[in-house]
CSV table of C-alpha atoms in Angstrom, one decimal:
chain,number,residue,atom,x,y,z
D,1,MET,CA,-10.4,15.0,-6.7
D,2,GLU,CA,-7.7,13.8,-8.8
D,3,ILE,CA,-10.0,15.1,-12.2
D,4,LEU,CA,-10.1,18.5,-10.5
D,5,TRP,CA,-6.4,18.8,-9.6
D,6,ALA,CA,-5.4,17.3,-13.2
D,7,LEU,CA,-7.5,20.0,-14.7
D,8,MET,CA,-5.6,22.7,-12.9
D,9,ALA,CA,-2.2,21.1,-13.7
D,10,VAL,CA,-3.6,21.2,-17.3
D,11,VAL,CA,-4.1,24.8,-17.0
D,12,MET,CA,-0.9,25.6,-15.3
D,13,LEU,CA,1.1,23.5,-17.7
D,14,GLY,CA,-0.9,24.3,-21.0
D,15,PHE,CA,1.1,23.4,-23.8
D,16,VAL,CA,3.2,21.0,-21.7
D,17,LEU,CA,1.0,18.5,-20.2
D,18,LEU,CA,-1.7,18.5,-23.2
D,19,PRO,CA,0.3,16.6,-25.3
D,20,VAL,CA,0.8,14.1,-22.6
D,21,LEU,CA,-2.6,14.2,-21.0
D,22,ARG,CA,-6.5,14.4,-22.4
D,23,ARG,CA,-9.8,14.1,-21.2
D,24,ARG,CA,-12.4,11.5,-22.4
D,25,ARG,CA,-15.8,10.4,-20.8
D,26,GLY,CA,-14.9,12.2,-17.8
D,27,MET,CA,-11.4,10.5,-16.9
D,28,ILE,CA,-7.9,11.4,-17.4
D,29,GLU,CA,-6.3,9.2,-20.0
D,30,GLN,CA,-2.7,8.6,-21.0
D,31,VAL,CA,-1.9,9.5,-24.6
D,32,SER,CA,-1.9,6.1,-26.1
D,33,PRO,CA,1.6,4.4,-26.8
D,34,GLY,CA,2.6,5.0,-30.4
D,35,HIS,CA,0.8,8.3,-30.4
D,36,PRO,CA,3.4,11.1,-31.9
D,37,ASP,CA,2.9,13.2,-28.6
D,38,ALA,CA,3.1,10.3,-26.3
D,39,ALA,CA,6.2,10.6,-24.0
D,40,ASP,CA,8.0,7.1,-24.0
D,41,PRO,CA,8.9,6.4,-20.7
D,42,ALA,CA,11.6,3.9,-22.1
D,43,ASP,CA,13.3,7.1,-22.8
D,44,TYR,CA,13.8,7.1,-18.9
D,45,GLY,CA,14.1,3.3,-18.3
D,46,PHE,CA,10.5,3.5,-17.2
D,47,VAL,CA,8.3,0.6,-17.9
D,48,ARG,CA,5.4,0.6,-20.1
D,49,GLN,CA,1.7,0.8,-18.3
D,50,GLU,CA,0.8,-2.4,-19.7
D,51,GLU,CA,3.8,-4.1,-18.0
D,52,LEU,CA,3.6,-2.6,-14.4
D,53,ASP,CA,3.2,-5.0,-11.5
D,54,VAL,CA,0.2,-4.2,-9.6
D,55,ARG,CA,1.0,-7.3,-7.1
D,56,MET,CA,3.8,-5.8,-4.7
D,57,PRO,CA,5.3,-2.0,-4.3
D,58,GLY,CA,8.8,-3.0,-4.9
D,59,PRO,CA,10.5,-6.2,-6.1
D,60,ASP,CA,10.7,-9.5,-4.0
D,61,GLN,CA,11.9,-12.3,-6.2
D,62,ASP,CA,11.9,-15.0,-3.5
D,63,LEU,CA,8.1,-14.3,-3.1
D,64,LEU,CA,7.5,-14.5,-6.6
D,65,ASP,CA,8.8,-17.7,-7.6
D,66,VAL,CA,7.3,-19.1,-4.5
D,67,LEU,CA,3.8,-17.8,-5.4
D,68,ASP,CA,4.2,-19.1,-8.8
D,69,LEU,CA,5.3,-22.4,-7.6
D,70,VAL,CA,2.4,-22.7,-5.1
D,71,GLN,CA,-0.5,-21.5,-7.6
D,72,ARG,CA,1.0,-23.7,-10.3
D,73,THR,CA,1.2,-26.9,-8.3
D,74,GLN,CA,-1.3,-26.1,-5.4
D,75,ASP,CA,1.3,-27.2,-2.7
D,76,TYR,CA,1.7,-25.1,0.0
D,77,ARG,CA,4.9,-26.4,1.5
D,78,ALA,CA,7.4,-23.7,-0.1
D,79,ALA,CA,5.2,-20.8,1.3
D,80,SER,CA,5.6,-22.6,4.8
D,81,GLN,CA,9.4,-22.7,4.3
D,82,LEU,CA,9.6,-19.2,3.0
D,83,LEU,CA,7.8,-17.3,5.7
D,84,ALA,CA,9.8,-20.1,8.2
D,85,GLY,CA,13.0,-18.8,6.7
D,86,THR,CA,11.8,-14.9,7.1
D,87,GLU,CA,12.7,-12.8,10.0
D,88,THR,CA,9.6,-13.0,12.5
D,89,ALA,CA,9.1,-9.4,13.7
D,90,GLY,CA,10.6,-7.9,10.3
D,91,GLU,CA,8.4,-6.0,8.0
D,92,LEU,CA,9.5,-8.3,4.9
D,93,ARG,CA,7.5,-11.2,6.9
D,94,TRP,CA,4.4,-8.9,7.2
D,95,GLN,CA,4.2,-8.2,3.6
D,96,ARG,CA,5.0,-11.9,2.6
D,97,VAL,CA,1.8,-12.8,4.8
D,98,GLN,CA,-0.2,-10.3,3.0
D,99,ALA,CA,0.7,-11.3,-0.4
D,100,PHE,CA,0.0,-15.2,0.3
D,101,ALA,CA,-3.2,-14.2,2.0
D,102,GLY,CA,-4.5,-11.9,-0.8
D,103,ALA,CA,-3.3,-14.6,-3.7
D,104,ALA,CA,-5.6,-17.0,-2.1
D,105,SER,CA,-8.5,-14.6,-1.9
D,106,LEU,CA,-7.7,-13.7,-5.3
D,107,GLU,CA,-7.7,-17.2,-6.6
D,108,LEU,CA,-11.1,-17.6,-4.5
D,109,ALA,CA,-12.7,-15.0,-6.1
D,110,GLN,CA,-11.8,-16.1,-9.7
D,111,ARG,CA,-12.8,-19.7,-9.0
D,112,PRO,CA,-15.7,-19.8,-6.2
D,113,GLY,CA,-15.8,-23.4,-6.7
D,114,GLY,CA,-19.0,-25.6,-7.6
D,115,VAL,CA,-20.1,-29.1,-8.0
D,116,SER,CA,-17.5,-29.9,-10.6
D,117,GLU,CA,-14.9,-27.3,-9.7
D,118,THR,CA,-12.4,-27.0,-6.9
D,119,PRO,CA,-12.3,-23.6,-5.4
D,120,GLY,CA,-9.5,-21.5,-5.7
D,121,GLY,CA,-7.1,-20.8,-2.7
D,122,GLN,CA,-7.5,-24.5,-1.8
D,123,TRP,CA,-3.6,-24.9,-1.1
D,124,LEU,CA,-4.2,-22.5,2.1
D,125,ARG,CA,-7.1,-24.9,3.3
D,126,VAL,CA,-4.9,-27.8,2.7
D,127,TRP,CA,-2.0,-26.0,4.6
D,128,ARG,CA,-4.1,-25.3,7.5
D,129,ALA,CA,-5.3,-28.8,8.0
D,130,GLU,CA,-2.0,-30.8,7.2
D,131,ALA,CA,0.0,-28.6,9.4
D,132,PRO,CA,-2.1,-26.8,11.9
D,133,LYS,CA,0.7,-26.0,14.5
D,134,ASP,CA,2.4,-24.1,11.6
D,135,ALA,CA,2.5,-20.4,12.8
D,136,GLY,CA,3.0,-18.7,9.1
D,137,GLY,CA,0.1,-20.8,7.7
D,138,ALA,CA,-2.3,-19.6,10.8
D,139,ALA,CA,-0.9,-15.9,10.0
D,140,VAL,CA,-2.0,-16.4,6.3
D,141,HIS,CA,-5.4,-17.7,7.2
D,142,ALA,CA,-6.1,-15.1,9.7
D,143,GLU,CA,-5.1,-12.3,7.0
D,144,PHE,CA,-7.1,-14.2,4.2
D,145,LEU,CA,-10.1,-13.8,6.5
D,146,VAL,CA,-9.9,-10.2,7.1
D,147,GLN,CA,-9.1,-9.5,3.2
D,148,GLN,CA,-12.2,-11.9,2.6
D,149,ALA,CA,-14.1,-9.5,4.8
D,150,TRP,CA,-13.4,-6.3,3.0
D,151,ARG,CA,-13.7,-8.0,-0.4
D,152,THR,CA,-16.7,-9.7,-0.1
D,153,ALA,CA,-19.0,-7.8,2.4
D,154,THR,CA,-20.2,-4.4,3.6
D,155,PRO,CA,-18.9,-3.0,7.0
D,156,GLY,CA,-21.8,-2.9,9.3
D,157,THR,CA,-23.5,-6.1,7.7
D,158,ASP,CA,-23.9,-9.4,9.8
D,159,ASP,CA,-21.9,-10.8,6.7
D,160,PHE,CA,-19.0,-8.7,7.4
D,161,ARG,CA,-19.0,-9.1,11.1
D,162,ILE,CA,-19.4,-13.0,11.2
D,163,ILE,CA,-16.0,-13.3,8.7
D,164,MET,CA,-14.5,-10.6,11.0
D,165,GLU,CA,-15.3,-12.4,14.3
D,166,GLU,CA,-13.9,-15.8,12.4
D,167,ALA,CA,-11.0,-13.3,11.6
D,168,LYS,CA,-10.4,-12.5,15.0
D,169,ALA,CA,-10.5,-15.9,16.5
D,170,ALA,CA,-7.7,-17.0,14.1
D,171,CYS,CA,-5.6,-13.9,15.2
D,172,ALA,CA,-6.0,-15.6,18.6
D,173,GLU,CA,-4.9,-18.9,17.3
D,174,ALA,CA,-2.0,-17.7,15.5
D,175,ALA,CA,-0.8,-15.8,18.3
D,176,LEU,CA,-0.8,-18.8,20.6
D,177,LEU,CA,1.4,-20.6,18.0
D,178,ALA,CA,3.9,-17.9,17.9
D,179,PRO,CA,4.1,-15.7,21.1
D,180,GLY,CA,6.6,-13.5,20.0
D,181,ASP,CA,5.2,-12.7,16.7
D,182,PRO,CA,3.6,-9.4,16.2
D,183,ILE,CA,1.9,-10.4,12.8
D,184,PRO,CA,-1.4,-12.2,14.5
D,185,TYR,CA,-1.9,-8.4,16.2
D,186,ILE,CA,-1.2,-6.6,13.2
D,187,VAL,CA,-3.6,-8.4,11.4
D,188,GLU,CA,-6.0,-7.8,14.3
D,189,LEU,CA,-5.7,-4.2,13.9
D,190,SER,CA,-7.7,-4.4,10.7
D,191,VAL,CA,-10.2,-6.3,12.6
D,192,ALA,CA,-10.3,-3.7,15.4
D,193,ARG,CA,-11.0,-1.2,12.7
D,194,GLY,CA,-14.0,-3.3,10.9
D,195,LEU,CA,-15.5,-4.4,14.5
D,196,ALA,CA,-15.2,-1.0,15.8
D,197,TYR,CA,-12.9,-1.7,19.2
D,198,PRO,CA,-13.6,0.5,21.9
D,199,ARG,CA,-10.3,2.7,22.1
D,200,GLU,CA,-9.3,1.2,25.3
D,201,GLU,CA,-9.3,-2.3,23.7
D,202,PHE,CA,-7.7,-0.9,20.7
D,203,GLU,CA,-4.8,0.3,22.9
D,204,GLN,CA,-4.5,-2.8,24.7
D,205,LEU,CA,-3.8,-4.5,21.3
D,206,TRP,CA,-1.7,-1.6,20.3
D,207,LEU,CA,0.6,-2.1,23.3
D,208,LYS,CA,0.9,-5.9,22.3
D,209,ILE,CA,2.6,-4.6,19.2
D,210,LEU,CA,5.1,-2.4,20.6
D,211,ASP,CA,6.2,-5.0,23.0
D,212,ARG,CA,7.2,-7.2,20.2
D,213,ALA,CA,8.0,-4.8,17.1
D,214,PRO,CA,8.2,-1.2,18.3
D,215,ALA,CA,9.5,0.4,15.1
D,216,HIS,CA,7.2,-2.0,12.7
D,217,MET,CA,6.0,0.8,10.3
D,218,GLY,CA,3.5,-2.2,8.5
D,219,ALA,CA,2.0,-2.1,11.7
D,220,HIS,CA,2.0,1.8,12.2
D,221,LEU,CA,0.2,2.2,9.1
D,222,ALA,CA,-2.6,-0.2,9.8
D,223,ALA,CA,-3.3,1.4,13.3
D,224,LEU,CA,-3.4,4.8,11.6
D,225,HIS,CA,-6.5,3.9,9.6
D,226,TYR,CA,-8.2,3.2,13.3
D,227,TRP,CA,-7.2,7.0,14.4
D,228,CYS,CA,-8.6,8.5,11.2
D,229,GLU,CA,-11.5,10.8,10.9
D,230,LYS,CA,-13.4,8.5,8.6
D,231,TRP,CA,-13.3,5.2,10.9
D,232,HIS,CA,-12.9,5.5,14.7
D,233,GLY,CA,-11.2,9.0,15.6
D,234,SER,CA,-10.7,12.3,14.0
D,235,ARG,CA,-8.0,14.5,11.9
D,236,GLU,CA,-6.2,15.7,15.1
D,237,LEU,CA,-6.0,12.2,16.8
D,238,ALA,CA,-4.6,10.5,13.5
D,239,MET,CA,-2.0,13.3,13.2
D,240,SER,CA,-1.0,13.0,16.8
D,241,PHE,CA,-0.6,9.4,16.4
D,242,ALA,CA,1.7,9.7,13.2
D,243,GLU,CA,3.9,12.7,14.6
D,244,ALA,CA,4.2,10.6,17.8
D,245,ALA,CA,5.8,7.9,15.8
D,246,ALA,CA,8.0,10.1,13.9
D,247,ALA,CA,9.3,11.7,17.2
D,248,ARG,CA,10.5,8.5,18.5
D,249,ALA,CA,11.5,6.8,15.3
D,250,PRO,CA,15.0,5.4,15.7
D,251,GLN,CA,17.9,6.2,13.4
D,252,GLY,CA,17.2,5.2,9.8
D,253,SER,CA,13.7,4.2,10.6
D,254,LEU,CA,10.9,5.0,8.0
D,255,LEU,CA,8.3,5.9,10.9
D,256,SER,CA,9.6,9.6,10.2
D,257,ALA,CA,7.4,9.3,7.0
D,258,MET,CA,4.2,8.7,8.9
D,259,PRO,CA,2.7,12.2,9.0
D,260,LEU,CA,2.6,12.3,5.3
D,261,PHE,CA,0.5,9.3,5.2
D,262,ALA,CA,-1.8,11.1,7.7
D,263,VAL,CA,-1.8,14.0,5.7
D,264,PHE,CA,-3.1,11.5,2.7
D,265,GLU,CA,-5.9,10.0,5.0
D,266,HIS,CA,-7.3,13.6,5.7
D,267,LEU,CA,-6.9,15.3,2.1
D,268,PRO,CA,-10.3,17.3,1.1
D,269,GLU,CA,-12.6,15.9,-1.4
D,270,VAL,CA,-12.4,19.0,-3.4
D,271,ASN,CA,-9.4,21.3,-3.1
D,272,LEU,CA,-9.2,24.4,-5.2
D,273,VAL,CA,-6.2,26.1,-3.8
D,274,ALA,CA,-3.5,25.7,-6.0
D,275,GLY,CA,-0.8,26.1,-3.6
D,276,PHE,CA,-2.2,23.3,-0.9
D,277,TYR,CA,0.3,21.0,-1.6
D,278,GLN,CA,2.9,23.5,-0.8
D,279,SER,CA,1.6,24.5,2.4
D,280,GLU,CA,3.5,24.3,5.6
D,281,VAL,CA,1.9,21.2,6.6
D,282,VAL,CA,2.1,19.3,3.6
D,283,THR,CA,5.8,20.5,3.0
D,284,LYS,CA,6.7,19.6,6.7
D,285,ALA,CA,5.3,16.3,6.2
D,286,MET,CA,6.9,15.9,2.6
D,287,HIS,CA,10.2,16.7,4.0
D,288,GLY,CA,10.0,14.2,6.9
D,289,ALA,CA,9.4,11.6,4.3
D,290,LEU,CA,12.3,12.7,2.3
D,291,HIS,CA,14.8,12.7,5.1
D,292,ALA,CA,13.4,9.2,6.1
D,293,VAL,CA,14.0,7.9,2.6
D,294,HIS,CA,17.6,9.6,2.5
D,295,SER,CA,18.3,7.8,6.1
D,296,ALA,CA,16.9,4.2,5.4
D,297,ARG,CA,18.5,1.2,4.4
D,298,ALA,CA,18.6,0.5,0.7
D,299,ASP,CA,16.9,-3.0,1.5
D,300,ASP,CA,14.2,-1.6,3.9
D,301,PRO,CA,10.9,-3.3,2.7
D,302,MET,CA,8.8,-0.6,3.5
D,303,LEU,CA,11.0,1.9,1.3
D,304,ALA,CA,8.9,1.6,-1.5
D,305,HIS,CA,6.0,2.1,0.1
D,306,VAL,CA,7.1,5.8,1.4
D,307,ARG,CA,8.7,6.4,-2.2
D,308,HIS,CA,5.3,6.1,-3.7
D,309,MET,CA,3.5,8.4,-1.4
D,310,LEU,CA,6.1,10.8,-2.1
D,311,VAL,CA,5.7,10.5,-5.7
D,312,PHE,CA,2.2,11.6,-5.4
D,313,PHE,CA,2.8,14.4,-3.4
D,314,LEU,CA,5.6,15.5,-5.2
D,315,VAL,CA,3.8,15.5,-8.3
D,316,ARG,CA,1.0,17.4,-6.9
D,317,GLY,CA,3.5,20.2,-5.3
D,318,GLU,CA,5.1,20.5,-8.9
D,319,ARG,CA,8.3,19.3,-7.5
D,320,TRP,CA,8.8,17.4,-10.7
D,321,ALA,CA,12.9,16.6,-10.4
D,322,GLU,CA,12.2,15.1,-6.9
D,323,ALA,CA,9.3,13.1,-7.9
D,324,MET,CA,11.4,11.9,-10.9
D,325,ASN,CA,14.4,10.7,-8.7
D,326,GLN,CA,11.4,8.7,-6.6
D,327,LEU,CA,10.4,7.2,-9.7
D,328,VAL,CA,13.7,5.9,-11.1
D,329,HIS,CA,13.8,3.7,-7.6
D,330,ILE,CA,10.3,2.3,-7.7
D,331,ASP,CA,9.0,2.3,-11.7
D,332,GLY,CA,7.8,-1.3,-12.7
D,333,HIS,CA,5.7,-2.0,-9.2
D,334,VAL,CA,2.4,0.0,-8.2
D,335,GLY,CA,1.2,-2.4,-5.5
D,336,ALA,CA,1.1,0.1,-2.8
D,337,LEU,CA,-0.9,3.5,-1.7
D,338,PRO,CA,-2.1,5.6,-3.2
D,339,TRP,CA,-2.3,3.5,-6.7
D,340,THR,CA,-4.3,0.5,-5.0
D,341,LEU,CA,-7.1,2.6,-4.0
D,342,SER,CA,-7.8,3.1,-7.8
D,343,PRO,CA,-9.6,0.1,-9.8
D,344,ASP,CA,-6.8,0.7,-12.4
D,345,PRO,CA,-3.6,1.2,-10.0
D,346,ALA,CA,-1.3,1.0,-13.1
D,347,ALA,CA,-3.3,3.5,-14.9
D,348,GLU,CA,-3.2,5.8,-12.2
D,349,PHE,CA,0.4,5.8,-11.6
D,350,ALA,CA,0.9,6.1,-15.2
D,351,VAL,CA,-0.8,9.5,-15.3
D,352,TYR,CA,1.3,10.8,-12.1
D,353,ARG,CA,4.2,9.6,-13.9
D,354,ALA,CA,3.4,11.4,-17.1
D,355,LEU,CA,2.6,14.4,-15.2
D,356,ALA,CA,6.4,14.4,-13.4
D,357,VAL,CA,7.9,13.6,-16.9
D,358,ALA,CA,6.2,16.6,-18.6
D,359,GLY,CA,6.9,18.9,-15.5
D,360,TYR,CA,10.4,17.9,-15.4
D,361,GLU,CA,11.2,18.6,-19.2
D,362,ALA,CA,9.4,21.9,-19.0
D,363,ASN,CA,12.0,23.0,-16.6
D,364,GLY,CA,14.8,21.7,-18.6
D,365,GLY,CA,15.2,18.0,-17.5
D,366,SER,CA,15.7,15.3,-19.8
D,367,PRO,CA,16.8,11.7,-19.6
D,368,ALA,CA,20.6,12.6,-19.8
D,369,THR,CA,20.4,14.9,-16.7
D,370,LEU,CA,18.0,12.5,-14.5
D,371,PRO,CA,20.2,10.7,-11.9
D,372,HIS,CA,20.0,6.8,-11.8
């Protein structure tokens, strides 16, 4: 789908985009740094592709410092302290739980262990053994199991189900340790999708989350997957869920952006209509997301997620200046949808950024005219 769209973009923008992009071996590639025709992201204060951080959607220096310490020393205590000091029902704690679980999962993939080698992620196993009543460690362990299931097994297989059942039990244990914490139930949303919970069971799980954190956007995004056509719902059910969330969004909430994520989840595999991304449905969803971004707190942990998705749609809708305005805020971090669906998130992001720069300059823009 990206290849087809990029071809149309090249045709439409012609001489503007050709210096920026080229095709080779069936893939879109950015002109290499140092090429005389290459647009230098540094002209706009943008980070070079090789320096983009693929771990997180936006900056969280406390998390990075703790992750570095934990992985360097294999001592979990700094992670435990960071989670204990992070608001229980907030978006930031959920992101940090995901980050710690992802780090342990990646370590294990890189160092599976053997006769003479300690497996990666050993600090998480020690954490659970030495502090079995630590609610943060229990939540990280449950999320770790979920990520392991999706990373190492195929949905529908016995291996996948075994890991997911273990994750479900871990979620229940984590919930007992912290009755008011929504995170064990948010983790279980992925289990529900993988194990194909019946709708009544899923809705009961969802009510537990709404009781604890009714405006939690991370939870809404996790639940949206269940209602999508490719899992256990339909296009209509997913959009209805997203629009209901947007309708009840409190002032300043990013839930107003939910319809844009629902549209993304149901993009056609092949779209040859140039105006699709200027259609009423897409435009309405984009405007809702733009309004949400404008109204949200500057320190909202989910703000970067919405900005990344907006870049994707704004570039495809040829709304270059608006895309550039979003890029100013998020450039440097690419650990978010839609880029994380690509085998190389940094390269995918860099292509869209190059398109935005080219379109912006084709319409009279320059580094001097871009607000920061």
